[in-house]
Amino acid sequence: MITYAVALEKGGVGKTALSVNLAAAFQQAGLDVLLVDLDAQASATHWLGIDVTTMPADRSALGVFNEAIAGQLRTESITDRAIPTTGGVHVLAAHPQMASLPSLLNAATLGGIFLLSEALDSPDHPIPYDVAVLDLPPARSPILGMALAAATRCLAPVQSEDLVIRALVALMDSVTQVRVRKVNPQLQVSVLRNKYMPRSGADRVYDELLRDEYRDLLLDTVIPVRAALRDSVAVRQDIFHYSGPDVAESRALFLQLVGELIKLDGQR
């Protein structure tokens, strides 16, 4: 299974929109997809129509981590909790009680850094998905380390802002630590220009900076600002099930992104 961690240590860069629509695009490409919401705000979970206010915390991702910490992981730890959506993507939902997850991880063996990789990719309890997409909270925490330990590739969405570029530098430091410490030495990284405005002078300046500093990591696909991507949130649909102006272009871009990622990582 290929696992993508959508991560940046700053909010407002479109991580959740990217996670939801990337998962949907992989599903459109004929793959079985699990979206794992690791953010206690549960934005991706809510976006896909799941009401966490009526869900027991144990039925969310938090229940998986509790079983992992107790050494009780099973295939069913995830499959029994994964919720199918109308688009076919399965969601391992977040829950507000996941605000306690960093503390739980800190108290676990090795800081819980391998709990997610064990849950997603253990030969002892395989799960029936081709791709997992991880939607992360916008902060450096044990959750980030755990996600990077489990990921095939970290996907960093960036915009033309100084604070975003600084957050990318911080993320690259986290990736380096995961590699150097042999936690996940094969971890790959890609940088995606997201919510991009090509006619903006600032975007052009930052685009040159990104090409200078991260040329080998920069994806060819660019996701621009589009009303369809914004408006699909209001109706709690991914871009492939939302109908509105410029939706065809947005769908095509996400399929292009999936094609680019499959070329990089193949199918496992």
PDB file of C-alpha atoms in Angstrom:
ATOM      1  CA  MET A   1       0.000   0.000   0.000  1.00  0.00           C
ATOM      2  CA  ILE A   2       1.151   3.529  -0.793  1.00  0.00           C
ATOM      3  CA  THR A   3       0.636   6.081   1.965  1.00  0.00           C
ATOM      4  CA  TYR A   4       0.613   9.851   1.429  1.00  0.00           C
ATOM      5  CA  ALA A   5       0.962  12.204   4.391  1.00  0.00           C
ATOM      6  CA  VAL A   6      -0.463  15.610   3.489  1.00  0.00           C
ATOM      7  CA  ALA A   7       1.455  17.825   5.862  1.00  0.00           C
ATOM      8  CA  LEU A   8       2.657  21.336   6.574  1.00  0.00           C
ATOM      9  CA  GLU A   9       3.155  22.919   9.972  1.00  0.00           C
ATOM     10  CA  LYS A  10       0.815  25.808   9.169  1.00  0.00           C
ATOM     11  CA  GLY A  11      -2.915  26.157   8.768  1.00  0.00           C
ATOM     12  CA  GLY A  12      -4.779  27.650   5.835  1.00  0.00           C
ATOM     13  CA  VAL A  13      -2.760  26.046   3.043  1.00  0.00           C
ATOM     14  CA  GLY A  14      -5.538  23.719   1.888  1.00  0.00           C
ATOM     15  CA  LYS A  15      -4.373  20.424   3.401  1.00  0.00           C
ATOM     16  CA  THR A  16      -7.866  19.099   4.007  1.00  0.00           C
ATOM     17  CA  ALA A  17      -9.185  20.070   0.568  1.00  0.00           C
ATOM     18  CA  LEU A  18      -6.138  18.435  -0.965  1.00  0.00           C
ATOM     19  CA  SER A  19      -6.540  15.281   1.143  1.00  0.00           C
ATOM     20  CA  VAL A  20     -10.244  14.858   0.386  1.00  0.00           C
ATOM     21  CA  ASN A  21      -9.951  15.496  -3.341  1.00  0.00           C
ATOM     22  CA  LEU A  22      -6.735  13.516  -3.736  1.00  0.00           C
ATOM     23  CA  ALA A  23      -8.386  10.514  -2.078  1.00  0.00           C
ATOM     24  CA  ALA A  24     -11.390  10.914  -4.390  1.00  0.00           C
ATOM     25  CA  ALA A  25      -9.112  11.179  -7.431  1.00  0.00           C
ATOM     26  CA  PHE A  26      -7.299   7.961  -6.537  1.00  0.00           C
ATOM     27  CA  GLN A  27     -10.717   6.311  -6.188  1.00  0.00           C
ATOM     28  CA  GLN A  28     -11.664   7.630  -9.636  1.00  0.00           C
ATOM     29  CA  ALA A  29      -8.472   5.995 -10.937  1.00  0.00           C
ATOM     30  CA  GLY A  30      -9.821   2.619  -9.834  1.00  0.00           C
ATOM     31  CA  LEU A  31      -7.918   2.213  -6.563  1.00  0.00           C
ATOM     32  CA  ASP A  32      -9.282   1.324  -3.128  1.00  0.00           C
ATOM     33  CA  VAL A  33      -8.617   4.309  -0.881  1.00  0.00           C
ATOM     34  CA  LEU A  34      -8.558   4.939   2.859  1.00  0.00           C
ATOM     35  CA  LEU A  35      -8.591   8.541   4.083  1.00  0.00           C
ATOM     36  CA  VAL A  36      -7.242   8.825   7.637  1.00  0.00           C
ATOM     37  CA  ASP A  37      -8.253  12.012   9.453  1.00  0.00           C
ATOM     38  CA  LEU A  38      -5.630  12.710  12.126  1.00  0.00           C
ATOM     39  CA  ASP A  39      -6.846  16.205  13.038  1.00  0.00           C
ATOM     40  CA  ALA A  40      -9.051  16.539  16.119  1.00  0.00           C
ATOM     41  CA  GLN A  41     -10.970  19.301  14.331  1.00  0.00           C
ATOM     42  CA  ALA A  42     -12.250  16.501  12.055  1.00  0.00           C
ATOM     43  CA  SER A  43     -12.583  18.788   9.022  1.00  0.00           C
ATOM     44  CA  ALA A  44     -12.041  16.008   6.458  1.00  0.00           C
ATOM     45  CA  THR A  45     -14.460  13.761   8.340  1.00  0.00           C
ATOM     46  CA  HIS A  46     -17.126  16.472   8.359  1.00  0.00           C
ATOM     47  CA  TRP A  47     -16.460  17.349   4.697  1.00  0.00           C
ATOM     48  CA  LEU A  48     -17.316  13.792   3.688  1.00  0.00           C
ATOM     49  CA  GLY A  49     -20.630  13.869   5.515  1.00  0.00           C
ATOM     50  CA  ILE A  50     -19.761  12.062   8.742  1.00  0.00           C
ATOM     51  CA  ASP A  51     -21.235  13.469  11.958  1.00  0.00           C
ATOM     52  CA  VAL A  52     -18.663  13.001  14.716  1.00  0.00           C
ATOM     53  CA  THR A  53     -21.024  14.417  17.357  1.00  0.00           C
ATOM     54  CA  THR A  54     -22.941  11.130  17.350  1.00  0.00           C
ATOM     55  CA  MET A  55     -19.901   8.884  17.018  1.00  0.00           C
ATOM     56  CA  PRO A  56     -18.299   7.221  20.043  1.00  0.00           C
ATOM     57  CA  ALA A  57     -14.622   8.173  20.223  1.00  0.00           C
ATOM     58  CA  ASP A  58     -13.673   4.492  20.123  1.00  0.00           C
ATOM     59  CA  ARG A  59     -15.158   4.206  16.617  1.00  0.00           C
ATOM     60  CA  SER A  60     -12.731   6.837  15.316  1.00  0.00           C
ATOM     61  CA  ALA A  61      -8.997   6.691  14.637  1.00  0.00           C
ATOM     62  CA  LEU A  62      -8.536   7.156  18.371  1.00  0.00           C
ATOM     63  CA  GLY A  63      -9.846   3.639  18.925  1.00  0.00           C
ATOM     64  CA  VAL A  64      -7.205   2.256  16.553  1.00  0.00           C
ATOM     65  CA  PHE A  65      -4.438   3.995  18.462  1.00  0.00           C
ATOM     66  CA  ASN A  66      -5.771   2.778  21.800  1.00  0.00           C
ATOM     67  CA  GLU A  67      -5.698  -0.802  20.490  1.00  0.00           C
ATOM     68  CA  ALA A  68      -2.220  -0.289  19.039  1.00  0.00           C
ATOM     69  CA  ILE A  69      -0.876   1.048  22.339  1.00  0.00           C
ATOM     70  CA  ALA A  70      -2.408  -1.947  24.123  1.00  0.00           C
ATOM     71  CA  GLY A  71      -0.799  -4.353  21.627  1.00  0.00           C
ATOM     72  CA  GLN A  72      -4.208  -5.476  20.360  1.00  0.00           C
ATOM     73  CA  LEU A  73      -4.084  -4.454  16.693  1.00  0.00           C
ATOM     74  CA  ARG A  74      -6.100  -6.567  14.241  1.00  0.00           C
ATOM     75  CA  THR A  75      -7.096  -6.138  10.610  1.00  0.00           C
ATOM     76  CA  GLU A  76     -10.533  -5.285  11.960  1.00  0.00           C
ATOM     77  CA  SER A  77      -9.062  -2.453  14.032  1.00  0.00           C
ATOM     78  CA  ILE A  78      -9.278  -0.357  10.878  1.00  0.00           C
ATOM     79  CA  THR A  79     -11.772  -2.166   8.639  1.00  0.00           C
ATOM     80  CA  ASP A  80     -14.490  -2.222  11.323  1.00  0.00           C
ATOM     81  CA  ARG A  81     -14.092   1.527  11.845  1.00  0.00           C
ATOM     82  CA  ALA A  82     -13.583   2.675   8.240  1.00  0.00           C
ATOM     83  CA  ILE A  83     -16.758   4.389   7.004  1.00  0.00           C
ATOM     84  CA  PRO A  84     -17.622   4.109   3.286  1.00  0.00           C
ATOM     85  CA  THR A  85     -18.681   7.352   1.605  1.00  0.00           C
ATOM     86  CA  THR A  86     -20.936   7.817  -1.399  1.00  0.00           C
ATOM     87  CA  GLY A  87     -17.849   8.374  -3.558  1.00  0.00           C
ATOM     88  CA  GLY A  88     -16.319   5.049  -2.544  1.00  0.00           C
ATOM     89  CA  VAL A  89     -13.493   6.397  -0.367  1.00  0.00           C
ATOM     90  CA  HIS A  90     -13.398   4.849   3.105  1.00  0.00           C
ATOM     91  CA  VAL A  91     -12.756   7.227   6.014  1.00  0.00           C
ATOM     92  CA  LEU A  92     -11.082   6.490   9.313  1.00  0.00           C
ATOM     93  CA  ALA A  93     -12.741   9.382  11.082  1.00  0.00           C
ATOM     94  CA  ALA A  94     -11.276  11.852  13.514  1.00  0.00           C
ATOM     95  CA  HIS A  95     -12.950  12.793  16.799  1.00  0.00           C
ATOM     96  CA  PRO A  96     -12.656  15.841  19.078  1.00  0.00           C
ATOM     97  CA  GLN A  97     -11.213  13.605  21.808  1.00  0.00           C
ATOM     98  CA  MET A  98      -8.190  13.123  19.545  1.00  0.00           C
ATOM     99  CA  ALA A  99      -6.942  16.372  21.055  1.00  0.00           C
ATOM    100  CA  SER A 100      -5.458  14.010  23.659  1.00  0.00           C
ATOM    101  CA  LEU A 101      -3.583  11.969  21.029  1.00  0.00           C
ATOM    102  CA  PRO A 102      -0.214  13.765  21.367  1.00  0.00           C
ATOM    103  CA  SER A 103      -0.200  12.988  25.092  1.00  0.00           C
ATOM    104  CA  LEU A 104      -1.118   9.359  24.426  1.00  0.00           C
ATOM    105  CA  LEU A 105       1.708   9.042  21.913  1.00  0.00           C
ATOM    106  CA  ASN A 106       4.249  10.660  24.239  1.00  0.00           C
ATOM    107  CA  ALA A 107       3.384   8.090  26.896  1.00  0.00           C
ATOM    108  CA  ALA A 108       3.629   5.137  24.483  1.00  0.00           C
ATOM    109  CA  THR A 109       6.714   3.063  23.716  1.00  0.00           C
ATOM    110  CA  LEU A 110       9.149   5.029  21.490  1.00  0.00           C
ATOM    111  CA  GLY A 111       6.751   7.944  21.593  1.00  0.00           C
ATOM    112  CA  GLY A 112       4.260   5.932  19.556  1.00  0.00           C
ATOM    113  CA  ILE A 113       6.135   6.771  16.384  1.00  0.00           C
ATOM    114  CA  PHE A 114       5.505   3.384  14.725  1.00  0.00           C
ATOM    115  CA  LEU A 115       1.863   2.925  15.782  1.00  0.00           C
ATOM    116  CA  LEU A 116       0.362   4.170  12.517  1.00  0.00           C
ATOM    117  CA  SER A 117       2.770   2.254  10.275  1.00  0.00           C
ATOM    118  CA  GLU A 118       1.960  -0.907  12.239  1.00  0.00           C
ATOM    119  CA  ALA A 119      -1.767  -0.267  11.840  1.00  0.00           C
ATOM    120  CA  LEU A 120      -1.607   0.481   8.116  1.00  0.00           C
ATOM    121  CA  ASP A 121       1.066  -1.814   6.747  1.00  0.00           C
ATOM    122  CA  SER A 122       1.701  -4.811   8.970  1.00  0.00           C
ATOM    123  CA  PRO A 123       1.826  -8.251   7.295  1.00  0.00           C
ATOM    124  CA  ASP A 124       0.237  -9.662  10.447  1.00  0.00           C
ATOM    125  CA  HIS A 125      -3.009  -7.744   9.871  1.00  0.00           C
ATOM    126  CA  PRO A 126      -3.214  -6.504   6.261  1.00  0.00           C
ATOM    127  CA  ILE A 127      -5.919  -4.031   5.274  1.00  0.00           C
ATOM    128  CA  PRO A 128      -7.698  -4.059   1.878  1.00  0.00           C
ATOM    129  CA  TYR A 129      -6.613  -0.706   0.433  1.00  0.00           C
ATOM    130  CA  ASP A 130      -4.250   0.335  -2.336  1.00  0.00           C
ATOM    131  CA  VAL A 131      -3.715   3.894  -1.108  1.00  0.00           C
ATOM    132  CA  ALA A 132      -3.984   5.689   2.226  1.00  0.00           C
ATOM    133  CA  VAL A 133      -4.156   9.482   2.449  1.00  0.00           C
ATOM    134  CA  LEU A 134      -3.359  11.045   5.831  1.00  0.00           C
ATOM    135  CA  ASP A 135      -4.818  14.465   6.668  1.00  0.00           C
ATOM    136  CA  LEU A 136      -2.679  16.012   9.421  1.00  0.00           C
ATOM    137  CA  PRO A 137      -3.192  18.848  11.892  1.00  0.00           C
ATOM    138  CA  PRO A 138      -1.238  22.050  11.175  1.00  0.00           C
ATOM    139  CA  ALA A 139       1.360  21.718  13.931  1.00  0.00           C
ATOM    140  CA  ARG A 140       4.597  19.980  14.769  1.00  0.00           C
ATOM    141  CA  SER A 141       3.656  17.249  17.209  1.00  0.00           C
ATOM    142  CA  PRO A 142       4.102  13.507  17.766  1.00  0.00           C
ATOM    143  CA  ILE A 143       1.300  13.052  15.212  1.00  0.00           C
ATOM    144  CA  LEU A 144       3.528  14.469  12.472  1.00  0.00           C
ATOM    145  CA  GLY A 145       6.398  12.172  13.399  1.00  0.00           C
ATOM    146  CA  MET A 146       4.081   9.153  13.478  1.00  0.00           C
ATOM    147  CA  ALA A 147       2.624  10.046  10.069  1.00  0.00           C
ATOM    148  CA  LEU A 148       6.049  10.557   8.486  1.00  0.00           C
ATOM    149  CA  ALA A 149       7.145   7.191   9.878  1.00  0.00           C
ATOM    150  CA  ALA A 150       4.177   5.557   8.100  1.00  0.00           C
ATOM    151  CA  ALA A 151       4.300   7.473   4.820  1.00  0.00           C
ATOM    152  CA  THR A 152       5.618   6.463   1.435  1.00  0.00           C
ATOM    153  CA  ARG A 153       5.636  10.139   0.465  1.00  0.00           C
ATOM    154  CA  CYS A 154       5.016  13.401   2.289  1.00  0.00           C
ATOM    155  CA  LEU A 155       2.999  15.811   0.163  1.00  0.00           C
ATOM    156  CA  ALA A 156       3.494  19.446   1.203  1.00  0.00           C
ATOM    157  CA  PRO A 157       0.984  22.005  -0.162  1.00  0.00           C
ATOM    158  CA  VAL A 158       2.449  25.507  -0.368  1.00  0.00           C
ATOM    159  CA  GLN A 159       1.311  29.019  -1.221  1.00  0.00           C
ATOM    160  CA  SER A 160       3.077  32.288  -1.958  1.00  0.00           C
ATOM    161  CA  GLU A 161       3.516  33.441   1.641  1.00  0.00           C
ATOM    162  CA  ASP A 162       6.639  33.884   3.695  1.00  0.00           C
ATOM    163  CA  LEU A 163       5.176  31.986   6.660  1.00  0.00           C
ATOM    164  CA  VAL A 164       4.299  29.067   4.392  1.00  0.00           C
ATOM    165  CA  ILE A 165       7.844  28.887   3.025  1.00  0.00           C
ATOM    166  CA  ARG A 166       9.156  28.972   6.608  1.00  0.00           C
ATOM    167  CA  ALA A 167       6.784  26.126   7.489  1.00  0.00           C
ATOM    168  CA  LEU A 168       8.115  24.153   4.515  1.00  0.00           C
ATOM    169  CA  VAL A 169      11.665  24.591   5.838  1.00  0.00           C
ATOM    170  CA  ALA A 170      10.501  23.284   9.224  1.00  0.00           C
ATOM    171  CA  LEU A 171       8.763  20.321   7.606  1.00  0.00           C
ATOM    172  CA  MET A 172      11.897  19.437   5.661  1.00  0.00           C
ATOM    173  CA  ASP A 173      13.795  19.442   8.950  1.00  0.00           C
ATOM    174  CA  SER A 174      11.273  16.942  10.355  1.00  0.00           C
ATOM    175  CA  VAL A 175      11.649  14.770   7.251  1.00  0.00           C
ATOM    176  CA  THR A 176      15.437  14.851   7.575  1.00  0.00           C
ATOM    177  CA  GLN A 177      15.210  13.720  11.206  1.00  0.00           C
ATOM    178  CA  VAL A 178      12.931  10.809  10.247  1.00  0.00           C
ATOM    179  CA  ARG A 179      15.377   9.725   7.553  1.00  0.00           C
ATOM    180  CA  VAL A 180      18.624  10.220   9.498  1.00  0.00           C
ATOM    181  CA  ARG A 181      17.342   8.403  12.567  1.00  0.00           C
ATOM    182  CA  LYS A 182      16.332   5.432  10.373  1.00  0.00           C
ATOM    183  CA  VAL A 183      12.695   5.779  11.388  1.00  0.00           C
ATOM    184  CA  ASN A 184      11.710   5.838   7.705  1.00  0.00           C
ATOM    185  CA  PRO A 185      14.858   6.213   5.610  1.00  0.00           C
ATOM    186  CA  GLN A 186      12.955   5.698   2.335  1.00  0.00           C
ATOM    187  CA  LEU A 187      10.520   8.562   2.945  1.00  0.00           C
ATOM    188  CA  GLN A 188      10.016  10.706  -0.172  1.00  0.00           C
ATOM    189  CA  VAL A 189       8.821  14.322  -0.337  1.00  0.00           C
ATOM    190  CA  SER A 190       6.945  16.308  -2.966  1.00  0.00           C
ATOM    191  CA  VAL A 191       5.982  19.979  -2.906  1.00  0.00           C
ATOM    192  CA  LEU A 192       2.653  20.961  -4.469  1.00  0.00           C
ATOM    193  CA  ARG A 193       1.754  24.529  -5.397  1.00  0.00           C
ATOM    194  CA  ASN A 194      -1.777  24.787  -4.041  1.00  0.00           C
ATOM    195  CA  LYS A 195      -4.366  27.604  -4.059  1.00  0.00           C
ATOM    196  CA  TYR A 196      -2.080  29.201  -6.634  1.00  0.00           C
ATOM    197  CA  MET A 197      -2.786  32.463  -8.493  1.00  0.00           C
ATOM    198  CA  PRO A 198      -0.537  32.451 -11.582  1.00  0.00           C
ATOM    199  CA  ARG A 199      -1.318  36.078 -12.439  1.00  0.00           C
ATOM    200  CA  SER A 200      -0.162  37.266  -9.027  1.00  0.00           C
ATOM    201  CA  GLY A 201       3.254  38.899  -8.906  1.00  0.00           C
ATOM    202  CA  ALA A 202       3.856  37.387  -5.459  1.00  0.00           C
ATOM    203  CA  ASP A 203       3.100  33.907  -6.762  1.00  0.00           C
ATOM    204  CA  ARG A 204       5.586  34.355  -9.578  1.00  0.00           C
ATOM    205  CA  VAL A 205       8.298  35.497  -7.142  1.00  0.00           C
ATOM    206  CA  TYR A 206       7.696  32.590  -4.773  1.00  0.00           C
ATOM    207  CA  ASP A 207       7.485  30.210  -7.708  1.00  0.00           C
ATOM    208  CA  GLU A 208      11.022  31.192  -8.681  1.00  0.00           C
ATOM    209  CA  LEU A 209      12.143  30.710  -5.081  1.00  0.00           C
ATOM    210  CA  LEU A 210      10.587  27.242  -4.947  1.00  0.00           C
ATOM    211  CA  ARG A 211      12.230  26.288  -8.234  1.00  0.00           C
ATOM    212  CA  ASP A 212      15.595  27.454  -6.918  1.00  0.00           C
ATOM    213  CA  GLU A 213      15.333  25.703  -3.545  1.00  0.00           C
ATOM    214  CA  TYR A 214      13.144  22.664  -4.208  1.00  0.00           C
ATOM    215  CA  ARG A 215      13.406  22.001  -7.935  1.00  0.00           C
ATOM    216  CA  ASP A 216      13.784  18.224  -7.534  1.00  0.00           C
ATOM    217  CA  LEU A 217      10.793  18.052  -5.171  1.00  0.00           C
ATOM    218  CA  LEU A 218       8.381  20.339  -7.014  1.00  0.00           C
ATOM    219  CA  LEU A 219       5.484  18.603  -8.726  1.00  0.00           C
ATOM    220  CA  ASP A 220       4.490  19.663 -12.225  1.00  0.00           C
ATOM    221  CA  THR A 221       0.804  19.781 -11.295  1.00  0.00           C
ATOM    222  CA  VAL A 222      -0.401  23.114  -9.911  1.00  0.00           C
ATOM    223  CA  ILE A 223      -3.766  23.470  -8.146  1.00  0.00           C
ATOM    224  CA  PRO A 224      -5.037  27.041  -8.679  1.00  0.00           C
ATOM    225  CA  VAL A 225      -7.659  28.946  -6.720  1.00  0.00           C
ATOM    226  CA  ARG A 226     -11.039  27.822  -8.028  1.00  0.00           C
ATOM    227  CA  ALA A 227     -14.576  28.537  -6.842  1.00  0.00           C
ATOM    228  CA  ALA A 228     -15.566  24.894  -7.290  1.00  0.00           C
ATOM    229  CA  LEU A 229     -12.951  23.744  -4.789  1.00  0.00           C
ATOM    230  CA  ARG A 230     -14.155  26.303  -2.268  1.00  0.00           C
ATOM    231  CA  ASP A 231     -17.865  25.784  -2.826  1.00  0.00           C
ATOM    232  CA  SER A 232     -17.732  21.979  -2.651  1.00  0.00           C
ATOM    233  CA  VAL A 233     -16.997  22.286   1.067  1.00  0.00           C
ATOM    234  CA  ALA A 234     -20.384  23.902   1.709  1.00  0.00           C
ATOM    235  CA  VAL A 235     -22.240  20.912   0.280  1.00  0.00           C
ATOM    236  CA  ARG A 236     -19.846  18.385   1.878  1.00  0.00           C
ATOM    237  CA  GLN A 237     -18.771  16.789  -1.396  1.00  0.00           C
ATOM    238  CA  ASP A 238     -15.474  16.042  -3.074  1.00  0.00           C
ATOM    239  CA  ILE A 239     -14.807  17.696  -6.421  1.00  0.00           C
ATOM    240  CA  PHE A 240     -15.865  14.574  -8.355  1.00  0.00           C
ATOM    241  CA  HIS A 241     -19.360  14.624  -6.859  1.00  0.00           C
ATOM    242  CA  TYR A 242     -19.866  18.382  -6.802  1.00  0.00           C
ATOM    243  CA  SER A 243     -21.402  20.066  -9.849  1.00  0.00           C
ATOM    244  CA  GLY A 244     -20.695  23.709 -10.565  1.00  0.00           C
ATOM    245  CA  PRO A 245     -18.696  26.106 -12.729  1.00  0.00           C
ATOM    246  CA  ASP A 246     -15.081  25.139 -13.622  1.00  0.00           C
ATOM    247  CA  VAL A 247     -15.559  21.724 -11.996  1.00  0.00           C
ATOM    248  CA  ALA A 248     -14.273  19.863 -15.058  1.00  0.00           C
ATOM    249  CA  GLU A 249     -10.950  21.704 -14.921  1.00  0.00           C
ATOM    250  CA  SER A 250     -10.562  21.010 -11.188  1.00  0.00           C
ATOM    251  CA  ARG A 251     -11.314  17.324 -11.669  1.00  0.00           C
ATOM    252  CA  ALA A 252      -8.798  17.107 -14.503  1.00  0.00           C
ATOM    253  CA  LEU A 253      -6.096  18.692 -12.340  1.00  0.00           C
ATOM    254  CA  PHE A 254      -6.584  16.192  -9.522  1.00  0.00           C
ATOM    255  CA  LEU A 255      -6.509  13.297 -11.974  1.00  0.00           C
ATOM    256  CA  GLN A 256      -3.314  14.769 -13.398  1.00  0.00           C
ATOM    257  CA  LEU A 257      -1.888  14.918  -9.861  1.00  0.00           C
ATOM    258  CA  VAL A 258      -2.790  11.269  -9.261  1.00  0.00           C
ATOM    259  CA  GLY A 259      -1.154  10.285 -12.545  1.00  0.00           C
ATOM    260  CA  GLU A 260       2.007  12.140 -11.556  1.00  0.00           C
ATOM    261  CA  LEU A 261       2.110  10.466  -8.136  1.00  0.00           C
ATOM    262  CA  ILE A 262       1.508   7.000  -9.614  1.00  0.00           C
ATOM    263  CA  LYS A 263       4.461   7.554 -11.949  1.00  0.00           C
ATOM    264  CA  LEU A 264       6.600   8.417  -8.933  1.00  0.00           C
ATOM    265  CA  ASP A 265       5.427   5.658  -6.607  1.00  0.00           C
ATOM    266  CA  GLY A 266       3.794   3.001  -8.759  1.00  0.00           C
ATOM    267  CA  GLN A 267       1.021   0.805  -7.384  1.00  0.00           C
ATOM    268  CA  ARG A 268       1.699  -1.650  -4.590  1.00  0.00           C
TER     269      ARG A 268
END
